[in-house]
Amino acid sequence: MPFSQSHTVTFGVKDMQSRYTVHITAAEWRWVVLIGCGLVLLAFFPLLWVALIGTSQWQFMGALHNYLDGATYLSKMTLGMNGDWLVYFQHTPEAHNGVAIQLLYPLLGHLSRFSSIPPIVLFHVARVFASLFMYIALYQLAASIWSRVRARRVFFVIAVLGAGLGWLFAPLTQLTFYPDLSIPEAFPFFSTLMNVHFPLTIGCLALLAGFFIAVFRPGAEADPSLQMSYPVAGLLSVVLAVLYPQALVPIGGAVALSVGALLLRERRVPRLVWRWALSLLLPPIPFALYYFSIVAYNPAFADWNAQNYTAAPPIWAFVLGFGLPLLVALPGIYRSIRRFERDGDRFMLLWLVCMLVFIYLPTNIQRRFAVGFMVPVAYFAARAVEDVWLTYISRRRRTLLFAVFVPLMALSQLLMLFLPVLPMATGSPERAVGVFLPRDYRDVYDWVRTHTRSDDVVLASPVVSVWIPGWAETRVVYGHPYETLDADTKLQQVEGWYAGNGDCAALIEEYDIRFILYGPEEAKLGPAPCLSEMRLLAQSGNVMVYAP
């Protein structure tokens, strides 16, 4: 590996600020693992608290952060648990052909089947390992850039914990679209709260960035490890094409532009660079063609793609969403623009620019291109700290300033960590809509699972329906704003049926509904007068199951 050489230069073993090392020492690995495990425990503390404390009346459904998407991951894991590899949407009543997307979650489902670990437990176990992988990869990136241990740690801390000023401006403006509150894939720690594939993606991007920084350095052709290890770029490229294909677009653009810069400035591109660049850029092409064909020729996934709209916030909000780290990084960004050197600045600057460009192109997936955005920001912030800011700060004040700066820049991430558990902490779990449901629904889910096939359709309120595919392993009429086909229409149909609007039989016949649920969540939509014509099949507390 290009950043695993074997010699170390140390000036005062006890003084980390004056320690230089080419490779990562055992002491550094212990530090990374210790900090990484601490961050994992911090990320899982609210989840463990909710799961262990519990209540007698409310059921925790399994996902604290973004329960809508958490429910879809669980539904895809149930597909794998039942032997499927292709993904199809269970949050919609229409039958449609499955496709090979988001394969990580069917894979976890297969592992659940073979290991007998419940899917929701395996989901969170996978989050732990994905988080640790990401933290290790980020530190490996730091070691490929800096020989000074202090600089590595400054980068790691800013990359992992850095966030913006959403915590301050959201209450002032009554807007929540600031990236540090709404784009978790841009922030490493925030990403670990959401799912498995966000931290895995950031980890892969960090490894790729480390490799390409080494590849584009002057004299890289003389490194034998780089000459032999370029297939690693192809492997990571394939992994990203499966995990999060949008992540390849900005980093691929940065590689292509870096090659172009070499051609313009030096009139030649070394063979080593061509090998690495092609290893990254060529493998995703078949995946891109496959994804394009899915959207073009599979009507269900064309509808899903059209609904899957993730718009970027206004540019002023985007800047505020990276707040203090971006402010600290400005001297480093300015230096990289002025010098445009091959020491890593050029690649990181081009990656940052590519992400910004693709985020604000007129597509329906703008936010998806922000994955890992904090990584280059943290790079330039660490550069600026080492080269500029520390020259203005006396040694005796650095520890105090660091102790103030780190919590301040991490406030948004801490807010998002604990926000979902506030309703339970204040004795009002009913306010955590979708995170908790009345416990009677759990018994009804079990009953439905034993009395349906995977292609049967159940009618329930949206907040109940979102969990039915994962818990009861069957379809619903409306359950998710993206994965329910023609979602707006179906949402209106479900709400109208429970409110008593229109023909009772029309919706049932249109989607061949087998069971209808009525409980506290459905009662919020209306009295459901049509139920007087239905047969009561089962009941658990206040939740009833009817058949047409």
Coordinates of C-alpha atoms in Angstrom, one line a residue:
M1 CA 0.0 0.0 0.0
P2 CA 1.3 3.5 -0.8
F3 CA 0.9 4.7 2.8
S4 CA 2.2 1.7 4.7
Q5 CA 5.9 2.2 4.6
S6 CA 8.1 1.0 7.3
H7 CA 10.1 3.8 8.9
T8 CA 9.2 6.3 11.6
V9 CA 10.8 9.6 12.7
T10 CA 9.9 10.6 16.3
F11 CA 10.9 13.8 18.1
G12 CA 9.8 13.3 21.6
V13 CA 7.6 10.2 22.0
K14 CA 5.4 11.8 24.6
D15 CA 4.8 14.9 22.5
M16 CA 2.2 14.1 19.9
Q17 CA 2.6 17.6 18.4
S18 CA 6.2 16.8 17.3
R19 CA 5.7 13.2 16.2
Y20 CA 6.2 12.3 12.6
T21 CA 5.6 8.9 11.1
V22 CA 5.2 7.6 7.6
H23 CA 3.1 4.6 8.6
I24 CA 0.4 4.3 11.2
T25 CA 1.8 3.2 14.5
A26 CA 0.3 0.7 16.9
A27 CA -0.4 3.5 19.3
E28 CA -2.3 5.4 16.6
W29 CA -4.4 2.4 15.7
R30 CA -5.3 2.0 19.4
W31 CA -6.3 5.6 19.4
V32 CA -8.5 5.3 16.3
V33 CA -10.2 2.1 17.5
L34 CA -10.8 3.6 21.0
I35 CA -12.3 6.8 19.6
G36 CA -14.2 4.9 16.9
C37 CA -15.7 2.5 19.5
G38 CA -16.6 5.5 21.7
L39 CA -18.4 7.2 18.8
V40 CA -20.3 4.0 18.0
L41 CA -21.4 3.8 21.6
L42 CA -22.5 7.4 21.5
A43 CA -24.4 6.8 18.3
F44 CA -26.1 3.8 19.7
F45 CA -26.8 5.1 23.2
P46 CA -30.3 6.6 22.4
L47 CA -31.2 3.4 20.5
L48 CA -30.2 1.1 23.4
W49 CA -31.9 3.4 25.9
V50 CA -35.2 3.2 24.0
A51 CA -34.9 -0.5 23.3
L52 CA -34.0 -1.4 27.0
I53 CA -36.3 1.0 28.8
G54 CA -39.4 0.5 26.6
T55 CA -42.9 1.1 27.8
S56 CA -45.9 -1.2 28.5
Q57 CA -48.1 0.6 26.0
W58 CA -45.8 1.5 23.1
Q59 CA -43.7 -0.6 20.8
F60 CA -40.4 0.7 19.5
M61 CA -40.4 -0.2 15.8
G62 CA -36.6 -0.5 15.3
A63 CA -35.4 2.8 13.8
L64 CA -34.9 6.1 15.6
H65 CA -33.6 8.2 12.7
N66 CA -35.6 8.5 9.5
Y67 CA -38.0 5.7 10.3
L68 CA -39.5 5.9 6.8
D69 CA -36.3 4.7 5.1
G70 CA -35.5 2.5 8.0
A71 CA -38.7 0.6 7.4
T72 CA -37.8 0.1 3.7
Y73 CA -34.4 -1.3 4.6
L74 CA -36.1 -3.8 6.9
S75 CA -38.5 -4.7 4.1
K76 CA -35.6 -5.4 1.7
M77 CA -34.0 -7.5 4.4
T78 CA -37.1 -9.6 4.6
L79 CA -36.9 -10.2 0.9
G80 CA -33.4 -11.7 1.4
M81 CA -34.6 -13.6 4.4
N82 CA -37.2 -15.2 2.2
G83 CA -34.6 -16.2 -0.4
D84 CA -34.9 -13.3 -2.9
W85 CA -31.9 -11.3 -4.3
L86 CA -33.9 -9.0 -6.6
V87 CA -35.6 -6.0 -5.0
Y88 CA -39.2 -5.1 -5.5
F89 CA -41.3 -2.6 -3.6
Q90 CA -43.5 -4.0 -0.9
H91 CA -44.9 -0.6 0.0
T92 CA -47.1 -0.6 -3.1
P93 CA -49.9 -3.0 -4.1
E94 CA -48.9 -3.4 -7.7
A95 CA -47.0 -6.5 -8.7
H96 CA -43.8 -5.7 -10.7
N97 CA -40.5 -7.2 -11.7
G98 CA -37.7 -7.1 -9.2
V99 CA -34.3 -5.6 -10.1
A100 CA -30.7 -5.8 -8.7
I101 CA -30.5 -2.5 -6.7
Q102 CA -29.7 -1.8 -3.1
L103 CA -28.3 -5.4 -2.9
L104 CA -26.7 -4.8 0.5
Y105 CA -30.0 -5.2 2.3
P106 CA -31.2 -8.5 0.6
L107 CA -27.6 -9.7 1.4
L108 CA -28.2 -8.9 5.1
G109 CA -31.5 -10.7 4.9
H110 CA -29.8 -13.8 3.6
L111 CA -27.3 -13.5 6.5
S112 CA -30.2 -13.2 8.9
R113 CA -31.7 -16.4 7.5
F114 CA -28.5 -18.4 7.9
S115 CA -27.6 -16.9 11.3
S116 CA -31.1 -16.9 12.8
I117 CA -30.4 -13.3 13.9
P118 CA -33.6 -11.2 13.6
P119 CA -33.3 -8.8 10.7
I120 CA -33.7 -5.6 12.8
V121 CA -30.9 -6.8 15.1
L122 CA -28.6 -7.7 12.2
F123 CA -29.3 -4.3 10.6
H124 CA -27.9 -2.5 13.7
V125 CA -25.0 -4.9 14.1
A126 CA -24.1 -4.1 10.5
R127 CA -24.3 -0.4 11.3
V128 CA -21.7 -1.0 14.0
F129 CA -19.2 -2.6 11.7
A130 CA -19.9 -0.1 8.9
S131 CA -19.2 2.7 11.3
L132 CA -15.9 1.3 12.5
F133 CA -14.8 0.6 8.9
M134 CA -15.5 4.2 8.0
Y135 CA -13.5 5.6 11.0
I136 CA -10.6 3.4 10.1
A137 CA -10.7 4.4 6.5
L138 CA -10.8 8.1 7.4
Y139 CA -7.7 7.8 9.5
Q140 CA -6.0 5.8 6.8
L141 CA -6.8 8.7 4.5
A142 CA -5.2 11.1 7.0
A143 CA -2.1 9.0 7.2
S144 CA -1.8 9.0 3.4
I145 CA -1.7 12.8 3.5
W146 CA 0.2 13.8 6.6
S147 CA 3.2 12.4 8.4
R148 CA 2.5 14.5 11.4
V149 CA 0.3 12.7 13.9
R150 CA -1.3 15.9 15.1
A151 CA -2.5 16.9 11.6
R152 CA -4.0 13.4 11.2
R153 CA -5.9 13.7 14.4
V154 CA -7.1 17.2 13.6
F155 CA -8.4 16.0 10.2
F156 CA -10.1 13.0 11.8
V157 CA -11.9 15.0 14.5
I158 CA -13.1 17.6 12.1
A159 CA -14.2 15.1 9.4
V160 CA -16.1 12.9 11.9
L161 CA -17.6 15.5 14.2
G162 CA -17.7 18.6 12.1
A163 CA -21.0 20.1 11.2
G164 CA -22.5 23.5 10.6
L165 CA -24.8 26.1 12.1
G166 CA -28.2 24.4 11.5
W167 CA -28.7 24.1 15.2
L168 CA -28.6 28.0 15.4
F169 CA -30.4 29.0 12.2
A170 CA -33.2 26.4 12.1
P171 CA -35.0 27.9 15.1
L172 CA -34.4 31.5 13.9
T173 CA -35.6 30.9 10.3
Q174 CA -38.1 28.0 11.0
L175 CA -36.4 26.1 8.2
T176 CA -34.8 22.7 8.5
F177 CA -33.2 22.2 5.1
Y178 CA -29.7 23.0 6.4
P179 CA -27.3 20.1 5.4
D180 CA -26.2 19.3 8.9
L181 CA -29.9 18.7 9.8
S182 CA -31.1 17.1 6.5
I183 CA -28.2 15.5 4.5
P184 CA -26.8 12.8 6.8
E185 CA -24.7 11.3 4.1
A186 CA -22.5 14.4 3.9
F187 CA -21.4 14.0 7.5
P188 CA -19.6 10.9 8.8
F189 CA -21.0 10.7 12.3
F190 CA -24.5 11.7 11.2
S191 CA -24.4 9.0 8.5
T192 CA -23.9 6.3 11.1
L193 CA -27.2 7.1 12.7
M194 CA -29.2 6.3 9.5
N195 CA -28.2 3.1 7.9
V196 CA -25.5 0.7 6.8
H197 CA -24.6 2.0 3.3
F198 CA -23.9 5.6 4.1
P199 CA -20.9 5.0 6.4
L200 CA -19.7 2.1 4.1
T201 CA -19.8 4.6 1.1
I202 CA -17.9 7.3 3.0
G203 CA -15.3 4.7 4.0
C204 CA -14.8 3.6 0.4
L205 CA -14.6 7.2 -0.8
A206 CA -11.9 7.9 1.9
L207 CA -9.9 4.9 0.7
L208 CA -10.2 6.0 -2.9
A209 CA -9.2 9.6 -2.1
G210 CA -6.1 8.3 -0.2
F211 CA -5.0 6.2 -3.2
F212 CA -5.5 8.9 -5.8
I213 CA -3.7 11.6 -3.7
A214 CA -0.7 9.2 -3.7
V215 CA -1.2 8.4 -7.4
F216 CA -1.2 12.1 -8.5
R217 CA 1.8 13.0 -6.4
P218 CA 5.1 13.8 -8.3
G219 CA 7.3 10.7 -8.3
A220 CA 4.5 8.2 -7.7
E221 CA 5.7 6.1 -10.7
A222 CA 8.6 5.0 -8.6
D223 CA 6.4 3.4 -5.9
P224 CA 6.2 -0.3 -6.6
S225 CA 3.1 -0.7 -4.4
L226 CA 1.2 1.7 -6.5
Q227 CA 2.3 -0.1 -9.7
M228 CA 0.7 -3.3 -8.5
S229 CA -2.4 -2.3 -6.5
Y230 CA -4.4 -0.3 -9.0
P231 CA -7.1 -3.1 -9.2
V232 CA -8.1 -2.0 -5.7
A233 CA -9.6 1.1 -7.4
G234 CA -11.6 -1.1 -9.6
L235 CA -12.9 -3.1 -6.6
L236 CA -13.8 -0.1 -4.7
S237 CA -15.5 1.4 -7.8
V238 CA -17.7 -1.8 -8.1
V239 CA -18.5 -1.7 -4.4
L240 CA -19.6 2.0 -4.7
A241 CA -21.6 1.2 -7.9
V242 CA -23.6 -1.3 -5.8
L243 CA -23.8 0.7 -2.6
Y244 CA -24.3 4.3 -3.7
P245 CA -23.7 4.8 -7.4
Q246 CA -24.1 8.6 -7.2
A247 CA -21.0 8.8 -5.1
L248 CA -18.8 7.8 -8.1
V249 CA -19.9 10.8 -10.2
P250 CA -18.1 13.6 -8.2
I251 CA -15.0 11.5 -7.4
G252 CA -14.8 10.2 -10.9
G253 CA -15.1 13.8 -12.2
A254 CA -12.2 14.8 -9.9
V255 CA -10.0 12.0 -11.2
A256 CA -10.8 12.9 -14.8
L257 CA -10.2 16.6 -14.2
S258 CA -6.9 15.8 -12.4
V259 CA -5.8 13.8 -15.5
G260 CA -6.8 16.8 -17.7
A261 CA -4.8 19.1 -15.5
L262 CA -1.7 16.9 -15.9
L263 CA -2.1 17.0 -19.7
L264 CA -2.5 20.8 -19.7
R265 CA 0.4 21.6 -17.3
E266 CA 2.9 18.8 -18.0
R267 CA 1.9 17.6 -21.5
R268 CA 1.9 14.0 -20.4
V269 CA 0.1 11.6 -18.1
P270 CA 2.2 8.8 -16.6
R271 CA 1.0 5.2 -17.4
L272 CA 0.5 4.7 -13.6
V273 CA -2.1 7.5 -13.6
W274 CA -3.9 6.1 -16.6
R275 CA -4.1 2.7 -15.0
W276 CA -5.6 4.0 -11.8
A277 CA -8.0 6.4 -13.5
L278 CA -9.3 3.7 -15.9
S279 CA -9.6 1.2 -13.0
L280 CA -12.0 3.7 -11.3
L281 CA -13.9 4.9 -14.3
L282 CA -14.5 1.8 -16.4
P283 CA -16.0 -0.7 -14.0
P284 CA -19.1 1.4 -13.2
I285 CA -20.1 1.7 -16.9
P286 CA -22.1 -1.6 -17.0
F287 CA -23.8 -0.7 -13.8
A288 CA -24.7 2.7 -15.2
L289 CA -26.2 1.1 -18.3
Y290 CA -28.1 -1.3 -16.2
Y291 CA -29.5 1.4 -13.9
F292 CA -30.5 3.4 -17.0
S293 CA -32.3 0.5 -18.5
I294 CA -34.2 -0.1 -15.2
V295 CA -35.5 3.5 -15.2
A296 CA -36.2 3.4 -19.0
Y297 CA -37.9 0.0 -19.3
N298 CA -39.3 -0.9 -15.9
P299 CA -42.4 1.2 -15.3
A300 CA -42.4 0.7 -11.5
F301 CA -38.8 1.9 -11.1
A302 CA -39.4 4.7 -13.6
D303 CA -42.2 5.9 -11.2
W304 CA -39.9 5.4 -8.2
N305 CA -37.1 7.4 -9.8
A306 CA -39.5 10.3 -10.7
Q307 CA -40.8 10.4 -7.1
N308 CA -37.4 10.1 -5.5
Y309 CA -36.8 13.9 -5.5
T310 CA -34.1 15.1 -3.2
A311 CA -33.5 18.8 -3.9
A312 CA -30.5 20.6 -2.6
P313 CA -31.1 23.5 -0.2
P314 CA -30.3 27.1 -1.3
I315 CA -26.6 27.8 -1.6
W316 CA -26.7 30.1 1.5
A317 CA -28.2 27.4 3.6
F318 CA -25.7 24.9 2.2
V319 CA -22.8 27.1 3.3
L320 CA -24.3 27.6 6.8
G321 CA -24.7 23.9 7.0
F322 CA -21.0 23.4 7.0
G323 CA -20.4 26.4 9.3
L324 CA -17.3 26.5 11.4
P325 CA -15.4 23.7 9.6
L326 CA -15.9 25.5 6.2
L327 CA -14.9 28.8 7.8
V328 CA -11.7 27.3 9.2
A329 CA -11.0 25.7 5.8
L330 CA -11.1 28.9 3.8
P331 CA -7.3 29.7 4.0
G332 CA -6.6 26.1 2.9
I333 CA -9.1 26.4 0.0
Y334 CA -7.6 29.7 -1.1
R335 CA -4.0 28.3 -1.0
S336 CA -5.1 25.3 -3.1
I337 CA -6.7 27.6 -5.7
R338 CA -3.6 29.8 -5.9
R339 CA -1.0 27.1 -6.1
F340 CA -3.0 24.2 -7.5
E341 CA -0.3 21.7 -6.5
R342 CA -0.2 17.9 -6.9
D343 CA 0.4 17.3 -3.2
G344 CA -3.3 16.5 -2.6
D345 CA -4.7 20.0 -2.8
R346 CA -5.5 19.7 -6.4
F347 CA -7.4 16.5 -6.2
M348 CA -9.3 17.5 -3.1
L349 CA -10.2 20.9 -4.6
L350 CA -11.5 19.3 -7.8
W351 CA -13.5 16.7 -5.7
L352 CA -15.1 19.5 -3.7
V353 CA -15.9 21.5 -6.8
C354 CA -17.4 18.5 -8.6
M355 CA -19.6 17.8 -5.7
L356 CA -20.9 21.4 -5.6
V357 CA -21.5 21.4 -9.4
F358 CA -23.4 18.1 -9.4
I359 CA -25.4 19.1 -6.3
Y360 CA -26.8 22.1 -8.1
L361 CA -27.3 20.7 -11.5
P362 CA -31.0 20.4 -12.3
T363 CA -31.5 16.8 -11.5
N364 CA -34.0 15.1 -9.1
I365 CA -31.2 13.6 -7.0
Q366 CA -29.2 16.7 -6.1
R367 CA -28.6 15.9 -2.5
R368 CA -27.3 12.4 -3.3
F369 CA -24.1 13.9 -4.7
A370 CA -23.2 15.5 -1.3
V371 CA -22.2 12.1 0.1
G372 CA -18.9 12.6 2.0
F373 CA -18.8 16.3 1.5
M374 CA -17.3 16.9 4.9
V375 CA -14.2 14.9 3.9
P376 CA -12.6 17.5 1.6
V377 CA -13.9 20.3 3.8
A378 CA -12.1 18.6 6.8
Y379 CA -9.0 18.2 4.6
F380 CA -8.7 21.9 3.9
A381 CA -9.6 22.8 7.5
A382 CA -6.8 20.6 8.8
R383 CA -4.4 22.2 6.2
A384 CA -5.5 25.6 7.4
V385 CA -5.1 24.7 11.1
E386 CA -1.6 23.4 10.6
D387 CA -0.4 26.1 8.2
V388 CA -2.3 29.2 9.3
W389 CA -4.4 29.2 12.4
L390 CA -2.0 27.6 14.9
T391 CA 0.5 30.3 14.1
Y392 CA -1.9 32.8 15.8
I393 CA -2.6 30.7 18.8
S394 CA -0.2 30.3 21.7
R395 CA 0.6 26.7 22.8
R396 CA -0.9 27.1 26.2
R397 CA -4.3 28.3 24.8
R398 CA -4.6 25.5 22.1
T399 CA -6.1 22.9 24.4
L400 CA -8.7 25.3 25.7
L401 CA -9.6 26.5 22.2
F402 CA -9.8 22.9 21.0
A403 CA -12.1 22.0 23.9
V404 CA -14.5 24.8 23.0
F405 CA -14.3 24.4 19.2
V406 CA -15.0 20.7 18.9
P407 CA -18.3 20.7 20.9
L408 CA -19.4 23.8 19.1
M409 CA -18.9 22.4 15.6
A410 CA -20.5 19.1 16.7
L411 CA -23.7 20.7 18.1
S412 CA -25.9 19.9 15.1
Q413 CA -24.8 16.2 15.2
L414 CA -25.5 15.9 18.9
L415 CA -28.9 17.6 18.3
M416 CA -29.8 15.1 15.6
L417 CA -28.6 12.2 17.7
F418 CA -30.9 12.9 20.7
L419 CA -33.8 14.6 19.0
P420 CA -35.8 11.4 18.3
V421 CA -35.7 10.3 21.9
L422 CA -36.9 13.6 23.4
P423 CA -40.6 12.5 23.2
M424 CA -39.9 9.4 25.2
A425 CA -37.6 11.2 27.6
T426 CA -40.4 13.7 28.3
G427 CA -43.0 11.0 28.8
S428 CA -44.8 11.5 25.4
P429 CA -43.8 8.7 23.1
E430 CA -46.9 9.2 21.0
R431 CA -45.3 12.4 19.7
A432 CA -42.5 10.3 18.0
V433 CA -44.8 9.4 15.1
G434 CA -43.6 6.3 13.3
V435 CA -40.8 5.6 15.8
F436 CA -43.3 4.2 18.3
L437 CA -46.7 2.5 17.7
P438 CA -49.3 1.3 20.2
R439 CA -48.1 -2.1 21.3
D440 CA -51.3 -3.8 20.1
Y441 CA -50.1 -3.3 16.5
R442 CA -47.1 -5.6 17.2
D443 CA -49.6 -8.5 17.9
V444 CA -51.6 -7.7 14.8
Y445 CA -48.5 -7.7 12.7
D446 CA -47.7 -11.2 13.9
W447 CA -51.3 -12.3 13.1
V448 CA -51.2 -10.8 9.6
R449 CA -47.8 -12.5 8.9
T450 CA -49.2 -15.9 9.7
H451 CA -52.3 -15.4 7.6
T452 CA -51.0 -13.8 4.4
R453 CA -48.7 -14.4 1.5
S454 CA -46.0 -11.9 0.4
D455 CA -48.2 -10.7 -2.5
D456 CA -51.4 -10.1 -0.4
V457 CA -52.4 -6.4 0.2
V458 CA -53.3 -4.9 3.6
L459 CA -55.0 -1.5 4.1
A460 CA -53.9 0.6 7.0
S461 CA -53.0 4.2 7.9
P462 CA -49.7 5.4 6.4
V463 CA -47.7 5.3 9.6
V464 CA -48.8 1.8 10.3
S465 CA -48.4 0.6 6.7
V466 CA -44.8 1.7 6.5
W467 CA -43.8 -1.1 9.0
I468 CA -46.1 -3.8 7.6
P469 CA -43.7 -5.1 4.9
G470 CA -40.9 -5.5 7.3
W471 CA -42.8 -6.8 10.3
A472 CA -45.7 -8.7 8.6
E473 CA -44.0 -9.5 5.3
T474 CA -46.8 -8.4 3.0
R475 CA -47.8 -5.5 0.8
V476 CA -49.7 -2.3 1.6
V477 CA -51.7 0.2 -0.4
Y478 CA -49.6 3.2 0.7
G479 CA -46.5 3.1 2.9
H480 CA -43.8 5.3 1.6
P481 CA -43.6 8.6 -0.4
Y482 CA -41.0 7.1 -2.9
E483 CA -41.6 3.3 -2.9
T484 CA -45.4 3.5 -3.2
L485 CA -46.1 3.9 -6.9
D486 CA -48.2 7.0 -7.7
A487 CA -47.8 7.8 -4.0
D488 CA -49.8 11.0 -3.8
T489 CA -52.9 9.4 -5.4
K490 CA -52.7 6.4 -3.1
L491 CA -52.2 8.5 0.0
Q492 CA -55.4 10.4 -0.9
Q493 CA -57.3 7.2 -1.5
V494 CA -56.3 5.7 1.9
E495 CA -57.1 8.9 3.8
G496 CA -60.4 9.2 1.9
W497 CA -61.4 5.6 2.6
Y498 CA -61.0 5.9 6.4
A499 CA -62.7 9.3 6.3
G500 CA -65.7 7.7 4.6
N501 CA -65.4 9.5 1.2
G502 CA -66.6 7.7 -1.9
D503 CA -67.4 4.1 -2.7
C504 CA -66.5 1.6 0.0
A505 CA -65.8 -1.2 -2.4
A506 CA -63.9 0.7 -5.1
L507 CA -60.5 0.8 -3.3
I508 CA -60.8 -2.8 -2.2
E509 CA -61.5 -4.0 -5.6
E510 CA -58.9 -1.9 -7.3
Y511 CA -56.0 -3.3 -5.2
D512 CA -57.5 -6.6 -4.2
I513 CA -57.2 -5.8 -0.5
R514 CA -57.3 -8.9 1.7
F515 CA -57.2 -7.3 5.2
I516 CA -58.0 -3.9 6.7
L517 CA -56.6 -2.7 10.0
Y518 CA -58.4 -0.3 12.3
G519 CA -56.8 1.1 15.4
P520 CA -55.7 4.3 17.1
E521 CA -53.7 5.5 14.1
E522 CA -56.5 4.8 11.6
A523 CA -59.0 6.5 13.9
K524 CA -57.0 9.7 13.4
L525 CA -58.0 9.6 9.7
G526 CA -61.7 9.1 10.3
P527 CA -64.4 6.7 11.6
A528 CA -64.1 4.3 8.7
P529 CA -67.9 3.8 8.2
C530 CA -67.2 1.2 5.6
L531 CA -66.1 -1.2 8.3
S532 CA -69.7 -1.9 9.2
E533 CA -69.9 -4.0 6.1
M534 CA -66.7 -6.0 6.9
R535 CA -66.1 -9.1 8.9
L536 CA -64.0 -8.8 12.1
L537 CA -61.4 -11.5 12.0
A538 CA -59.0 -10.7 14.9
Q539 CA -58.4 -8.1 17.6
S540 CA -55.6 -7.1 19.9
G541 CA -56.6 -4.4 22.3
N542 CA -57.8 -1.4 20.3
V543 CA -56.5 -2.7 17.0
M544 CA -58.8 -4.8 14.8
V545 CA -58.4 -6.8 11.6
Y546 CA -61.2 -6.9 9.1
A547 CA -61.8 -8.8 5.9
P548 CA -63.9 -7.4 3.0

